mmCIF file of C-alpha atoms in Angstrom:
data_model
loop_
_atom_site.group_PDB
_atom_site.id
_atom_site.type_symbol
_atom_site.label_atom_id
_atom_site.label_comp_id
_atom_site.label_asym_id
_atom_site.label_seq_id
_atom_site.Cartn_x
_atom_site.Cartn_y
_atom_site.Cartn_z
ATOM 1 C CA UNK A 1 26.740 1.716 11.126
ATOM 2 C CA UNK A 2 24.321 -0.958 12.191
ATOM 3 C CA UNK A 3 20.778 -1.454 10.954
ATOM 4 C CA UNK A 4 18.540 -0.460 13.851
ATOM 5 C CA UNK A 5 15.016 -0.676 12.542
ATOM 6 C CA UNK A 6 12.461 -0.364 9.819
ATOM 7 C CA UNK A 7 9.423 1.820 9.194
ATOM 8 C CA UNK A 8 6.706 0.927 6.693
ATOM 9 C CA UNK A 9 4.042 3.488 5.844
ATOM 10 C CA UNK A 10 0.836 2.554 4.037
ATOM 11 C CA UNK A 11 0.079 5.007 1.270
ATOM 12 C CA UNK A 12 -2.206 4.581 -1.731
ATOM 13 C CA UNK A 13 -2.261 4.913 -5.472
ATOM 14 C CA UNK A 14 -4.937 7.543 -4.810
ATOM 15 C CA UNK A 15 -2.101 9.941 -3.953
ATOM 16 C CA UNK A 16 -1.314 10.062 -7.685
ATOM 17 C CA UNK A 17 -4.564 8.889 -9.271
ATOM 18 C CA UNK A 18 -7.352 10.636 -7.428
ATOM 19 C CA UNK A 19 -11.048 10.510 -8.124
ATOM 20 C CA UNK A 20 -13.923 12.827 -7.297
ATOM 21 C CA UNK A 21 -14.658 13.556 -3.638
ATOM 22 C CA UNK A 22 -11.438 11.971 -2.315
ATOM 23 C CA UNK A 23 -9.425 15.164 -1.880
ATOM 24 C CA UNK A 24 -8.626 14.743 1.824
ATOM 25 C CA UNK A 25 -7.696 11.079 1.403
ATOM 26 C CA UNK A 26 -5.521 11.775 -1.648
ATOM 27 C CA UNK A 27 -3.798 14.694 0.084
ATOM 28 C CA UNK A 28 -3.094 12.695 3.241
ATOM 29 C CA UNK A 29 -1.627 9.785 1.264
ATOM 30 C CA UNK A 30 0.462 12.189 -0.826
ATOM 31 C CA UNK A 31 1.771 13.776 2.356
ATOM 32 C CA UNK A 32 2.630 10.356 3.733
ATOM 33 C CA UNK A 33 4.579 9.563 0.563
ATOM 34 C CA UNK A 34 6.576 12.776 1.013
ATOM 35 C CA UNK A 35 7.150 11.990 4.702
ATOM 36 C CA UNK A 36 8.375 8.504 3.783
ATOM 37 C CA UNK A 37 10.925 9.966 1.380
ATOM 38 C CA UNK A 38 12.097 12.598 3.875
ATOM 39 C CA UNK A 39 12.459 10.044 6.675
ATOM 40 C CA UNK A 40 14.407 7.683 4.417
ATOM 41 C CA UNK A 41 16.878 10.485 3.673
ATOM 42 C CA UNK A 42 17.115 11.573 7.318
ATOM 43 C CA UNK A 43 17.217 8.181 9.036
ATOM 44 C CA UNK A 44 18.958 5.929 6.526
ATOM 45 C CA UNK A 45 20.815 3.734 6.346
ATOM 46 C CA UNK A 46 20.411 2.845 10.032
ATOM 47 C CA UNK A 47 16.648 2.794 9.747
ATOM 48 C CA UNK A 48 14.994 1.608 6.536
ATOM 49 C CA UNK A 49 11.916 3.599 5.567
ATOM 50 C CA UNK A 50 9.554 2.253 2.908
ATOM 51 C CA UNK A 51 6.011 2.768 1.744
ATOM 52 C CA UNK A 52 3.547 0.241 0.421
ATOM 53 C CA UNK A 53 1.163 1.867 -2.025
ATOM 54 C CA UNK A 54 -1.482 -0.657 -2.983
ATOM 55 C CA UNK A 55 -4.142 -0.010 -5.529
ATOM 56 C CA UNK A 56 -7.576 -1.535 -5.251
ATOM 57 C CA UNK A 57 -7.587 -4.080 -2.417
ATOM 58 C CA UNK A 58 -10.498 -6.414 -1.776
ATOM 59 C CA UNK A 59 -10.751 -5.931 1.975
ATOM 60 C CA UNK A 60 -13.934 -7.931 2.401
ATOM 61 C CA UNK A 61 -14.081 -10.855 4.800
ATOM 62 C CA UNK A 62 -12.615 -13.977 3.113
ATOM 63 C CA UNK A 63 -15.949 -15.819 3.398
ATOM 64 C CA UNK A 64 -17.680 -12.986 1.522
ATOM 65 C CA UNK A 65 -14.914 -12.967 -1.097
ATOM 66 C CA UNK A 66 -15.619 -16.652 -1.740
ATOM 67 C CA UNK A 67 -19.416 -16.214 -1.726
ATOM 68 C CA UNK A 68 -19.420 -13.130 -3.969
ATOM 69 C CA UNK A 69 -16.284 -13.221 -6.138
ATOM 70 C CA UNK A 70 -15.257 -10.202 -8.180
ATOM 71 C CA UNK A 71 -15.684 -10.306 -11.944
ATOM 72 C CA UNK A 72 -12.971 -11.233 -14.419
ATOM 73 C CA UNK A 73 -13.179 -7.635 -15.676
ATOM 74 C CA UNK A 74 -12.277 -6.410 -12.184
ATOM 75 C CA UNK A 75 -9.270 -8.725 -12.043
ATOM 76 C CA UNK A 76 -8.128 -7.950 -15.599
ATOM 77 C CA UNK A 77 -7.572 -4.266 -14.704
ATOM 78 C CA UNK A 78 -4.543 -5.161 -12.574
ATOM 79 C CA UNK A 79 -1.000 -6.001 -13.726
ATOM 80 C CA UNK A 80 -1.000 -9.067 -11.469
ATOM 81 C CA UNK A 81 -4.142 -10.320 -13.201
ATOM 82 C CA UNK A 82 -6.203 -10.112 -10.031
ATOM 83 C CA UNK A 83 -7.386 -7.660 -7.401
ATOM 84 C CA UNK A 84 -5.124 -7.646 -4.351
ATOM 85 C CA UNK A 85 -6.144 -8.776 -0.889
ATOM 86 C CA UNK A 86 -5.331 -7.603 2.609
ATOM 87 C CA UNK A 87 -3.208 -10.735 2.928
ATOM 88 C CA UNK A 88 -1.084 -9.561 -0.017
ATOM 89 C CA UNK A 89 -0.470 -6.204 1.658
ATOM 90 C CA UNK A 90 0.281 -7.820 5.022
ATOM 91 C CA UNK A 91 2.809 -10.169 3.410
ATOM 92 C CA UNK A 92 4.605 -7.257 1.740
ATOM 93 C CA UNK A 93 4.725 -5.262 4.974
ATOM 94 C CA UNK A 94 6.035 -8.289 6.882
ATOM 95 C CA UNK A 95 8.747 -8.817 4.260
ATOM 96 C CA UNK A 96 9.805 -5.161 4.396
ATOM 97 C CA UNK A 97 9.991 -5.312 8.193
ATOM 98 C CA UNK A 98 12.074 -8.496 8.198
#
């Protein structure tokens, strides 16, 4: 059985750690996590199905990130020691698709 493709869904930690007034977002990301699991069972091993579930991502323009950096307290809340960036997420998705 040959590997024929790869699917990567973007979910969110909000699916499991919601906050006030994010019900629709949390529910949609939770549903996408369930869909990812179901597709992996149905399509594997020919098609790999993964999800990337980032936490807080600093999605601001890189020039704004440099001009107005986040605080050390913001960065310290994350296991990696810093808030993630869109480039981090893109690199992970590219790796999973390779």
